[in-house]
């Protein structure tokens, strides 16, 4: 392949990444538009990788097919870091990013492996603690932020710590938002920890197995509030680090804004994840208001 056609192929692959993020992760698409131009290529490739892996189980009619997609990505990462050609636009974009920037393979491997472990979990195998879900959010969401900071050449312990907290908050809130979807698909609230469910009277035991009741809306709201409070604590910790975070890292941490919007939307509906208002606009907020809020934080160099 000559240089011109290779460059055209990369442009097409990156365009595909941008389209995928815009279509399936719109609030993060808007965040990435606030990044400096020299950081967007890597950021969109990494976020598109997240879209591919996060949707693998949802788009598959059979869980085994979804798991195969994730295993394919696990193998693809080995090829990407060996600079081998893969006929997939997101993989091609990632190969280009990895060859230009030093992005640790370990972060991306960790993200895929966490999703594979989650996919292998039985429907009735409920996480025991919020900490387990925090770890899952760290592995799948914080790692994308770490990789984006790394691709931008930003080395800052404070930025990494803030990214960890923002990733945990974002990941937990997205799991809460997806509870009705997973309940309808798997006939189980897969992401409410047993200890939280038991505390709020949601846990029932049948023939040696535990499951979470789906008929107590008020108790479910209480459980969601408890988990949302953990996410809120992570956002507060991330913001407490703001003064120590270098200015060039702050645009990467803008996903704190949609996380806050999601929290505010949940509070507005008394933490009822079945309230239809959560599905309106962008994360339950009017689109113009969301975009203005994001622009305001970006303009002021905050997150």
Short mmCIF file of N, CA and C in Angstrom, two decimals, residues 99-273:
data_model
loop_
_atom_site.label_atom_id
_atom_site.label_comp_id
_atom_site.label_asym_id
_atom_site.label_seq_id
_atom_site.Cartn_x
_atom_site.Cartn_y
_atom_site.Cartn_z
N UNK A 99 1.04 3.76 17.07
CA UNK A 99 2.35 3.95 16.41
C UNK A 99 2.86 5.39 16.59
N UNK A 100 1.95 6.33 16.78
CA UNK A 100 2.34 7.75 16.93
C UNK A 100 2.57 8.15 18.39
N UNK A 101 1.79 7.54 19.29
CA UNK A 101 1.85 7.93 20.70
C UNK A 101 2.17 6.70 21.55
N UNK A 102 2.71 6.95 22.71
CA UNK A 102 2.98 5.82 23.62
C UNK A 102 1.74 5.59 24.49
N UNK A 103 0.84 4.74 24.02
CA UNK A 103 -0.36 4.38 24.79
C UNK A 103 -0.15 2.97 25.35
N UNK A 104 -0.23 2.85 26.65
CA UNK A 104 0.04 1.56 27.28
C UNK A 104 -0.98 0.50 26.86
N UNK A 105 -0.46 -0.62 26.41
CA UNK A 105 -1.32 -1.75 26.05
C UNK A 105 -2.11 -2.24 27.27
N UNK A 106 -1.50 -2.14 28.44
CA UNK A 106 -2.11 -2.68 29.66
C UNK A 106 -3.46 -2.06 29.97
N UNK A 107 -3.61 -0.73 29.68
CA UNK A 107 -4.91 -0.08 29.96
C UNK A 107 -6.01 -0.68 29.09
N UNK A 108 -5.72 -0.83 27.81
CA UNK A 108 -6.75 -1.32 26.87
C UNK A 108 -7.05 -2.80 27.12
N UNK A 109 -6.00 -3.58 27.43
CA UNK A 109 -6.20 -4.99 27.75
C UNK A 109 -7.08 -5.13 29.00
N UNK A 110 -6.80 -4.26 29.96
CA UNK A 110 -7.56 -4.30 31.21
C UNK A 110 -9.04 -4.02 30.96
N UNK A 111 -9.33 -3.08 30.06
CA UNK A 111 -10.71 -2.73 29.73
C UNK A 111 -11.44 -3.92 29.10
N UNK A 112 -10.79 -4.57 28.14
CA UNK A 112 -11.42 -5.71 27.46
C UNK A 112 -11.59 -6.88 28.43
N UNK A 113 -10.57 -7.14 29.23
CA UNK A 113 -10.64 -8.28 30.15
C UNK A 113 -11.75 -8.09 31.18
N UNK A 114 -11.96 -6.85 31.63
CA UNK A 114 -13.05 -6.58 32.59
C UNK A 114 -14.40 -6.87 31.94
N UNK A 115 -14.54 -6.51 30.67
CA UNK A 115 -15.81 -6.77 29.97
C UNK A 115 -15.99 -8.27 29.71
N UNK A 116 -14.90 -8.97 29.42
CA UNK A 116 -14.98 -10.43 29.22
C UNK A 116 -15.41 -11.11 30.52
N UNK A 117 -14.82 -10.69 31.63
CA UNK A 117 -15.20 -11.27 32.93
C UNK A 117 -16.66 -10.99 33.25
N UNK A 118 -17.11 -9.78 32.91
CA UNK A 118 -18.51 -9.42 33.14
C UNK A 118 -19.44 -10.25 32.26
N UNK A 119 -19.02 -10.47 31.01
CA UNK A 119 -19.83 -11.26 30.07
C UNK A 119 -19.93 -12.72 30.51
N UNK A 120 -18.88 -13.21 31.17
CA UNK A 120 -18.87 -14.60 31.64
C UNK A 120 -19.68 -14.80 32.92
N UNK A 121 -20.08 -13.68 33.53
CA UNK A 121 -20.83 -13.77 34.78
C UNK A 121 -22.26 -14.25 34.51
N UNK A 122 -22.73 -15.18 35.31
CA UNK A 122 -24.11 -15.66 35.18
C UNK A 122 -25.07 -14.55 35.60
N UNK A 123 -26.29 -14.54 35.03
CA UNK A 123 -27.28 -13.51 35.36
C UNK A 123 -27.56 -13.43 36.86
N UNK A 124 -27.56 -14.59 37.51
CA UNK A 124 -27.88 -14.60 38.94
C UNK A 124 -26.65 -14.46 39.83
N UNK A 125 -25.50 -14.22 39.21
CA UNK A 125 -24.27 -14.00 39.95
C UNK A 125 -24.13 -12.50 40.21
N UNK A 126 -24.73 -12.05 41.30
CA UNK A 126 -24.81 -10.62 41.60
C UNK A 126 -23.51 -10.14 42.25
N UNK A 127 -22.99 -8.98 41.85
CA UNK A 127 -21.82 -8.42 42.56
C UNK A 127 -22.17 -8.26 44.04
N UNK A 128 -21.20 -8.48 44.90
CA UNK A 128 -21.49 -8.42 46.33
C UNK A 128 -21.45 -7.00 46.90
N UNK A 129 -20.52 -6.19 46.40
CA UNK A 129 -20.32 -4.87 46.99
C UNK A 129 -20.24 -3.78 45.92
N UNK A 130 -20.44 -2.54 46.36
CA UNK A 130 -20.28 -1.39 45.46
C UNK A 130 -18.82 -1.33 44.98
N UNK A 131 -17.89 -1.73 45.85
CA UNK A 131 -16.47 -1.69 45.49
C UNK A 131 -16.18 -2.52 44.24
N UNK A 132 -16.88 -3.64 44.07
CA UNK A 132 -16.70 -4.46 42.87
C UNK A 132 -17.10 -3.68 41.62
N UNK A 133 -18.20 -2.93 41.72
CA UNK A 133 -18.64 -2.13 40.58
C UNK A 133 -17.73 -0.93 40.36
N UNK A 134 -17.19 -0.38 41.43
CA UNK A 134 -16.22 0.71 41.30
C UNK A 134 -14.98 0.21 40.54
N UNK A 135 -14.55 -1.00 40.85
CA UNK A 135 -13.40 -1.57 40.16
C UNK A 135 -13.70 -1.79 38.68
N UNK A 136 -14.92 -2.26 38.40
CA UNK A 136 -15.34 -2.47 37.01
C UNK A 136 -15.34 -1.13 36.25
N UNK A 137 -15.85 -0.08 36.91
CA UNK A 137 -15.88 1.25 36.29
C UNK A 137 -14.46 1.77 36.07
N UNK A 138 -13.59 1.54 37.03
CA UNK A 138 -12.18 1.93 36.89
C UNK A 138 -11.55 1.22 35.69
N UNK A 139 -11.79 -0.09 35.59
CA UNK A 139 -11.17 -0.89 34.54
C UNK A 139 -11.69 -0.55 33.15
N UNK A 140 -12.96 -0.19 33.05
CA UNK A 140 -13.56 0.03 31.73
C UNK A 140 -13.63 1.50 31.32
N UNK A 141 -13.73 2.40 32.29
CA UNK A 141 -13.95 3.81 31.98
C UNK A 141 -12.74 4.69 32.30
N UNK A 142 -12.18 4.51 33.51
CA UNK A 142 -10.99 5.31 33.87
C UNK A 142 -9.84 5.03 32.91
N UNK A 143 -9.72 3.77 32.46
CA UNK A 143 -8.61 3.39 31.57
C UNK A 143 -8.62 4.18 30.26
N UNK A 144 -9.83 4.52 29.78
CA UNK A 144 -9.93 5.31 28.54
C UNK A 144 -9.38 6.72 28.78
N UNK A 145 -9.67 7.26 29.96
CA UNK A 145 -9.14 8.59 30.30
C UNK A 145 -7.63 8.55 30.50
N UNK A 146 -7.13 7.50 31.17
CA UNK A 146 -5.67 7.36 31.33
C UNK A 146 -4.99 7.33 29.97
N UNK A 147 -5.56 6.53 29.06
CA UNK A 147 -4.97 6.37 27.72
C UNK A 147 -4.99 7.68 26.94
N UNK A 148 -6.07 8.45 27.10
CA UNK A 148 -6.18 9.74 26.40
C UNK A 148 -5.16 10.73 26.94
N UNK A 149 -4.99 10.76 28.24
CA UNK A 149 -3.95 11.62 28.84
C UNK A 149 -2.57 11.22 28.34
N UNK A 150 -2.34 9.91 28.30
CA UNK A 150 -1.04 9.38 27.86
C UNK A 150 -0.77 9.74 26.40
N UNK A 151 -1.80 9.58 25.55
CA UNK A 151 -1.65 9.90 24.13
C UNK A 151 -1.35 11.38 23.92
N UNK A 152 -1.85 12.21 24.84
CA UNK A 152 -1.60 13.65 24.76
C UNK A 152 -0.27 14.05 25.36
N UNK A 153 0.51 13.06 25.82
CA UNK A 153 1.82 13.35 26.41
C UNK A 153 1.73 14.03 27.76
N UNK A 154 0.59 13.86 28.45
CA UNK A 154 0.38 14.53 29.75
C UNK A 154 0.76 13.58 30.88
N UNK A 155 1.78 13.96 31.63
CA UNK A 155 2.22 13.15 32.76
C UNK A 155 1.94 13.92 34.05
N UNK A 156 0.93 13.49 34.76
CA UNK A 156 0.54 14.19 35.99
C UNK A 156 -0.16 13.21 36.91
N UNK A 157 0.38 13.03 38.10
CA UNK A 157 -0.24 12.14 39.08
C UNK A 157 -1.61 12.66 39.48
N UNK A 158 -1.74 13.98 39.63
CA UNK A 158 -3.02 14.57 40.01
C UNK A 158 -4.07 14.33 38.92
N UNK A 159 -3.67 14.48 37.65
CA UNK A 159 -4.60 14.23 36.54
C UNK A 159 -5.02 12.77 36.51
N UNK A 160 -4.07 11.87 36.77
CA UNK A 160 -4.40 10.44 36.79
C UNK A 160 -5.37 10.12 37.93
N UNK A 161 -5.14 10.71 39.10
CA UNK A 161 -6.04 10.48 40.23
C UNK A 161 -7.44 11.03 39.93
N UNK A 162 -7.49 12.21 39.34
CA UNK A 162 -8.79 12.80 38.97
C UNK A 162 -9.49 11.93 37.93
N UNK A 163 -8.72 11.43 36.95
CA UNK A 163 -9.29 10.55 35.91
C UNK A 163 -9.85 9.28 36.53
N UNK A 164 -9.16 8.75 37.53
CA UNK A 164 -9.64 7.55 38.22
C UNK A 164 -11.01 7.81 38.84
N UNK A 165 -11.14 8.92 39.56
CA UNK A 165 -12.41 9.25 40.22
C UNK A 165 -13.52 9.54 39.20
N UNK A 166 -13.19 10.28 38.14
CA UNK A 166 -14.21 10.61 37.13
C UNK A 166 -14.67 9.35 36.40
N UNK A 167 -13.72 8.47 36.10
CA UNK A 167 -14.08 7.20 35.45
C UNK A 167 -14.99 6.36 36.33
N UNK A 168 -14.68 6.30 37.62
CA UNK A 168 -15.52 5.52 38.54
C UNK A 168 -16.92 6.12 38.62
N UNK A 169 -17.00 7.46 38.74
CA UNK A 169 -18.31 8.12 38.80
C UNK A 169 -19.10 7.87 37.52
N UNK A 170 -18.47 8.11 36.36
CA UNK A 170 -19.14 7.93 35.07
C UNK A 170 -19.61 6.49 34.89
N UNK A 171 -18.71 5.54 35.20
CA UNK A 171 -19.04 4.13 35.03
C UNK A 171 -20.20 3.70 35.90
N UNK A 172 -20.18 4.11 37.18
CA UNK A 172 -21.28 3.75 38.09
C UNK A 172 -22.60 4.34 37.62
N UNK A 173 -22.57 5.60 37.19
CA UNK A 173 -23.81 6.27 36.77
C UNK A 173 -24.37 5.65 35.49
N UNK A 174 -23.50 5.24 34.56
CA UNK A 174 -23.98 4.58 33.34
C UNK A 174 -24.59 3.22 33.66
N UNK A 175 -24.02 2.51 34.65
CA UNK A 175 -24.61 1.24 35.08
C UNK A 175 -26.00 1.48 35.67
N UNK A 176 -26.14 2.54 36.46
CA UNK A 176 -27.45 2.86 37.03
C UNK A 176 -28.46 3.21 35.95
N UNK A 177 -28.02 4.03 35.00
CA UNK A 177 -28.91 4.43 33.90
C UNK A 177 -29.38 3.23 33.08
N UNK A 178 -28.52 2.21 32.99
CA UNK A 178 -28.83 1.04 32.16
C UNK A 178 -29.60 -0.06 32.90
N UNK A 179 -29.92 0.17 34.19
CA UNK A 179 -30.61 -0.87 34.97
C UNK A 179 -31.90 -1.36 34.32
N UNK A 180 -32.79 -0.46 33.85
CA UNK A 180 -34.03 -0.96 33.22
C UNK A 180 -33.76 -1.80 31.98
N UNK A 181 -32.78 -1.39 31.17
CA UNK A 181 -32.44 -2.15 29.96
C UNK A 181 -31.99 -3.56 30.32
N UNK A 182 -31.07 -3.65 31.26
CA UNK A 182 -30.54 -4.97 31.64
C UNK A 182 -31.61 -5.82 32.33
N UNK A 183 -32.51 -5.18 33.08
CA UNK A 183 -33.59 -5.93 33.74
C UNK A 183 -34.53 -6.54 32.71
N UNK A 184 -34.80 -5.79 31.63
CA UNK A 184 -35.71 -6.30 30.59
C UNK A 184 -35.01 -7.37 29.75
N UNK A 185 -33.70 -7.23 29.58
CA UNK A 185 -32.96 -8.18 28.74
C UNK A 185 -32.61 -9.46 29.50
N UNK A 186 -32.19 -9.31 30.75
CA UNK A 186 -31.71 -10.46 31.53
C UNK A 186 -32.66 -10.89 32.64
N UNK A 187 -33.81 -10.17 32.76
CA UNK A 187 -34.78 -10.47 33.82
C UNK A 187 -34.13 -10.40 35.20
N UNK A 188 -33.18 -9.47 35.35
CA UNK A 188 -32.45 -9.36 36.61
C UNK A 188 -31.77 -8.00 36.67
N UNK A 189 -31.74 -7.40 37.87
CA UNK A 189 -30.96 -6.18 38.06
C UNK A 189 -29.51 -6.60 38.28
N UNK A 190 -28.76 -6.68 37.19
CA UNK A 190 -27.40 -7.26 37.24
C UNK A 190 -26.40 -6.39 37.97
N UNK A 191 -26.69 -5.08 38.13
CA UNK A 191 -25.66 -4.18 38.64
C UNK A 191 -26.08 -3.48 39.93
N UNK A 192 -26.87 -4.16 40.75
CA UNK A 192 -27.11 -3.68 42.11
C UNK A 192 -26.42 -4.67 43.03
N UNK A 193 -25.41 -4.24 43.80
CA UNK A 193 -24.68 -5.18 44.65
C UNK A 193 -25.58 -5.81 45.71
N UNK A 194 -25.27 -7.04 46.05
CA UNK A 194 -26.10 -7.80 47.01
C UNK A 194 -26.21 -7.06 48.35
N UNK A 195 -25.10 -6.47 48.81
CA UNK A 195 -25.13 -5.79 50.13
C UNK A 195 -26.05 -4.58 50.11
N UNK A 196 -26.05 -3.85 49.00
CA UNK A 196 -26.94 -2.69 48.87
C UNK A 196 -28.39 -3.17 48.76
N UNK A 197 -28.62 -4.20 47.96
CA UNK A 197 -29.97 -4.75 47.78
C UNK A 197 -30.53 -5.26 49.11
N UNK A 198 -29.68 -5.96 49.86
CA UNK A 198 -30.14 -6.51 51.14
C UNK A 198 -30.50 -5.40 52.12
N UNK A 199 -29.68 -4.37 52.15
CA UNK A 199 -29.91 -3.23 53.05
C UNK A 199 -31.28 -2.59 52.80
N UNK A 200 -31.71 -2.59 51.54
CA UNK A 200 -32.96 -1.91 51.19
C UNK A 200 -34.12 -2.90 50.95
N UNK A 201 -33.94 -4.14 51.40
CA UNK A 201 -35.02 -5.12 51.32
C UNK A 201 -35.33 -5.61 49.92
N UNK A 202 -34.33 -5.55 49.05
CA UNK A 202 -34.54 -5.98 47.65
C UNK A 202 -34.04 -7.40 47.37
N UNK A 203 -33.27 -7.96 48.30
CA UNK A 203 -32.65 -9.25 48.04
C UNK A 203 -33.55 -10.39 48.53
N UNK A 204 -33.82 -11.34 47.65
CA UNK A 204 -34.59 -12.53 48.03
C UNK A 204 -33.77 -13.77 47.68
N UNK A 205 -33.97 -14.83 48.45
CA UNK A 205 -33.23 -16.07 48.25
C UNK A 205 -34.17 -17.19 47.82
N UNK A 206 -33.80 -17.84 46.72
CA UNK A 206 -34.57 -18.98 46.21
C UNK A 206 -33.64 -20.15 45.98
N UNK A 207 -33.92 -21.27 46.64
CA UNK A 207 -33.16 -22.52 46.46
C UNK A 207 -31.64 -22.28 46.34
N UNK A 208 -31.12 -21.58 47.34
CA UNK A 208 -29.68 -21.37 47.41
C UNK A 208 -29.14 -20.27 46.52
N UNK A 209 -30.02 -19.59 45.76
CA UNK A 209 -29.58 -18.50 44.89
C UNK A 209 -30.24 -17.19 45.31
N UNK A 210 -29.52 -16.10 45.07
CA UNK A 210 -30.05 -14.78 45.42
C UNK A 210 -30.49 -14.05 44.16
N UNK A 211 -31.58 -13.31 44.30
CA UNK A 211 -31.96 -12.42 43.20
C UNK A 211 -32.57 -11.16 43.77
N UNK A 212 -32.68 -10.16 42.93
CA UNK A 212 -33.16 -8.86 43.39
C UNK A 212 -34.59 -8.64 42.93
N UNK A 213 -35.44 -8.26 43.88
CA UNK A 213 -36.86 -8.03 43.56
C UNK A 213 -36.99 -6.89 42.56
N UNK A 214 -37.93 -7.06 41.66
CA UNK A 214 -38.14 -6.02 40.65
C UNK A 214 -39.46 -5.28 40.87
N UNK A 215 -40.17 -5.62 41.97
CA UNK A 215 -41.51 -5.05 42.14
C UNK A 215 -41.58 -3.97 43.22
N UNK A 216 -40.43 -3.56 43.76
CA UNK A 216 -40.44 -2.53 44.80
C UNK A 216 -39.72 -1.29 44.28
N UNK A 217 -40.49 -0.39 43.69
CA UNK A 217 -39.93 0.81 43.06
C UNK A 217 -39.26 1.73 44.09
N UNK A 218 -39.91 1.87 45.26
CA UNK A 218 -39.37 2.77 46.29
C UNK A 218 -38.03 2.27 46.82
N UNK A 219 -37.96 0.96 47.09
CA UNK A 219 -36.71 0.39 47.60
C UNK A 219 -35.61 0.48 46.54
N UNK A 220 -36.00 0.32 45.27
CA UNK A 220 -35.04 0.43 44.18
C UNK A 220 -34.48 1.86 44.12
N UNK A 221 -35.34 2.85 44.29
CA UNK A 221 -34.89 4.25 44.30
C UNK A 221 -33.89 4.49 45.43
N UNK A 222 -34.15 3.88 46.59
CA UNK A 222 -33.23 4.03 47.73
C UNK A 222 -31.86 3.41 47.41
N UNK A 223 -31.88 2.24 46.76
CA UNK A 223 -30.63 1.57 46.39
C UNK A 223 -29.86 2.40 45.36
N UNK A 224 -30.59 2.95 44.38
CA UNK A 224 -29.96 3.78 43.35
C UNK A 224 -29.36 5.04 43.99
N UNK A 225 -30.09 5.63 44.94
CA UNK A 225 -29.58 6.82 45.64
C UNK A 225 -28.26 6.51 46.35
N UNK A 226 -28.19 5.35 47.01
CA UNK A 226 -26.96 4.98 47.72
C UNK A 226 -25.79 4.86 46.75
N UNK A 227 -26.02 4.22 45.59
CA UNK A 227 -24.94 4.06 44.61
C UNK A 227 -24.58 5.38 43.95
N UNK A 228 -25.59 6.21 43.69
CA UNK A 228 -25.34 7.53 43.09
C UNK A 228 -24.53 8.40 44.05
N UNK A 229 -24.74 8.21 45.35
CA UNK A 229 -23.98 8.97 46.35
C UNK A 229 -22.50 8.62 46.29
N UNK A 230 -22.20 7.36 46.00
CA UNK A 230 -20.80 6.93 45.84
C UNK A 230 -20.20 7.63 44.61
N UNK A 231 -20.97 7.66 43.52
CA UNK A 231 -20.51 8.35 42.30
C UNK A 231 -20.27 9.83 42.57
N UNK A 232 -21.19 10.44 43.32
CA UNK A 232 -21.06 11.86 43.65
C UNK A 232 -19.79 12.12 44.46
N UNK A 233 -19.48 11.22 45.40
CA UNK A 233 -18.27 11.37 46.21
C UNK A 233 -17.02 11.34 45.33
N UNK A 234 -17.03 10.48 44.31
CA UNK A 234 -15.89 10.42 43.38
C UNK A 234 -15.75 11.73 42.59
N UNK A 235 -16.87 12.30 42.16
CA UNK A 235 -16.82 13.57 41.43
C UNK A 235 -16.26 14.68 42.33
N UNK A 236 -16.69 14.70 43.58
CA UNK A 236 -16.20 15.72 44.51
C UNK A 236 -14.69 15.58 44.70
N UNK A 237 -14.21 14.33 44.85
CA UNK A 237 -12.76 14.11 45.03
C UNK A 237 -11.99 14.56 43.80
N UNK A 238 -12.56 14.28 42.60
CA UNK A 238 -11.89 14.71 41.37
C UNK A 238 -11.77 16.23 41.32
N UNK A 239 -12.80 16.93 41.75
CA UNK A 239 -12.80 18.40 41.70
C UNK A 239 -11.88 18.99 42.75
N UNK A 240 -11.72 18.29 43.87
CA UNK A 240 -10.80 18.77 44.91
C UNK A 240 -9.36 18.76 44.41
N UNK A 241 -9.09 17.93 43.41
CA UNK A 241 -7.74 17.84 42.84
C UNK A 241 -7.49 18.89 41.75
N UNK A 242 -8.53 19.63 41.37
CA UNK A 242 -8.47 20.49 40.19
C UNK A 242 -7.29 21.46 40.19
N UNK A 243 -7.00 22.06 41.34
CA UNK A 243 -5.90 23.05 41.41
C UNK A 243 -4.55 22.42 41.08
N UNK A 244 -4.42 21.11 41.34
CA UNK A 244 -3.14 20.42 41.09
C UNK A 244 -3.06 19.83 39.69
N UNK A 245 -4.17 19.84 38.97
CA UNK A 245 -4.21 19.24 37.63
C UNK A 245 -3.73 20.28 36.61
N UNK A 246 -2.74 19.93 35.78
CA UNK A 246 -2.24 20.91 34.80
C UNK A 246 -3.33 21.31 33.81
N UNK A 247 -3.24 22.55 33.33
CA UNK A 247 -4.28 23.10 32.45
C UNK A 247 -4.51 22.24 31.22
N UNK A 248 -3.43 21.65 30.66
CA UNK A 248 -3.59 20.87 29.42
C UNK A 248 -4.33 19.55 29.65
N UNK A 249 -4.44 19.13 30.92
CA UNK A 249 -5.14 17.87 31.22
C UNK A 249 -6.64 18.08 31.43
N UNK A 250 -7.02 19.29 31.75
CA UNK A 250 -8.42 19.53 32.15
C UNK A 250 -9.44 19.25 31.06
N UNK A 251 -9.17 19.55 29.78
CA UNK A 251 -10.15 19.20 28.75
C UNK A 251 -10.40 17.68 28.66
N UNK A 252 -9.39 16.87 28.97
CA UNK A 252 -9.54 15.41 28.94
C UNK A 252 -10.50 14.96 30.03
N UNK A 253 -10.59 15.76 31.10
CA UNK A 253 -11.41 15.38 32.26
C UNK A 253 -12.83 15.96 32.19
N UNK A 254 -13.18 16.55 31.05
CA UNK A 254 -14.53 17.11 30.87
C UNK A 254 -15.66 16.07 31.02
N UNK A 255 -15.42 14.75 30.85
CA UNK A 255 -16.51 13.80 31.13
C UNK A 255 -17.09 13.91 32.54
N UNK A 256 -16.42 14.67 33.42
CA UNK A 256 -17.02 14.95 34.74
C UNK A 256 -18.33 15.72 34.57
N UNK A 257 -18.43 16.51 33.50
CA UNK A 257 -19.63 17.33 33.29
C UNK A 257 -20.85 16.46 32.97
N UNK A 258 -20.80 15.56 31.97
CA UNK A 258 -21.96 14.68 31.77
C UNK A 258 -22.27 13.81 32.98
N UNK A 259 -21.25 13.43 33.75
CA UNK A 259 -21.50 12.65 34.97
C UNK A 259 -22.33 13.48 35.95
N UNK A 260 -21.98 14.75 36.09
CA UNK A 260 -22.75 15.64 36.98
C UNK A 260 -24.16 15.84 36.47
N UNK A 261 -24.31 15.98 35.15
CA UNK A 261 -25.64 16.14 34.55
C UNK A 261 -26.50 14.91 34.84
N UNK A 262 -25.88 13.72 34.72
CA UNK A 262 -26.61 12.48 35.00
C UNK A 262 -27.06 12.43 36.46
N UNK A 263 -26.16 12.84 37.36
CA UNK A 263 -26.51 12.88 38.78
C UNK A 263 -27.67 13.84 39.03
N UNK A 264 -27.59 15.03 38.43
CA UNK A 264 -28.65 16.03 38.60
C UNK A 264 -29.98 15.52 38.05
N UNK A 265 -29.92 14.82 36.91
CA UNK A 265 -31.15 14.27 36.32
C UNK A 265 -31.76 13.20 37.22
N UNK A 266 -30.91 12.34 37.78
CA UNK A 266 -31.40 11.32 38.71
C UNK A 266 -32.05 11.96 39.94
N UNK A 267 -31.41 13.00 40.48
CA UNK A 267 -31.95 13.69 41.66
C UNK A 267 -33.32 14.30 41.34
N UNK A 268 -33.44 14.83 40.11
CA UNK A 268 -34.69 15.49 39.70
C UNK A 268 -35.86 14.51 39.67
N UNK A 269 -35.59 13.23 39.39
CA UNK A 269 -36.66 12.22 39.33
C UNK A 269 -36.65 11.32 40.58
N UNK A 270 -36.05 11.83 41.67
CA UNK A 270 -35.97 11.09 42.94
C UNK A 270 -35.32 9.72 42.77
N UNK A 271 -34.34 9.64 41.88
CA UNK A 271 -33.52 8.44 41.68
C UNK A 271 -34.33 7.24 41.18
N UNK A 272 -35.41 7.57 40.46
CA UNK A 272 -36.24 6.53 39.84
C UNK A 272 -35.73 6.29 38.42
N UNK A 273 -34.97 5.20 38.22
CA UNK A 273 -34.34 4.95 36.92
C UNK A 273 -35.38 4.61 35.84
#
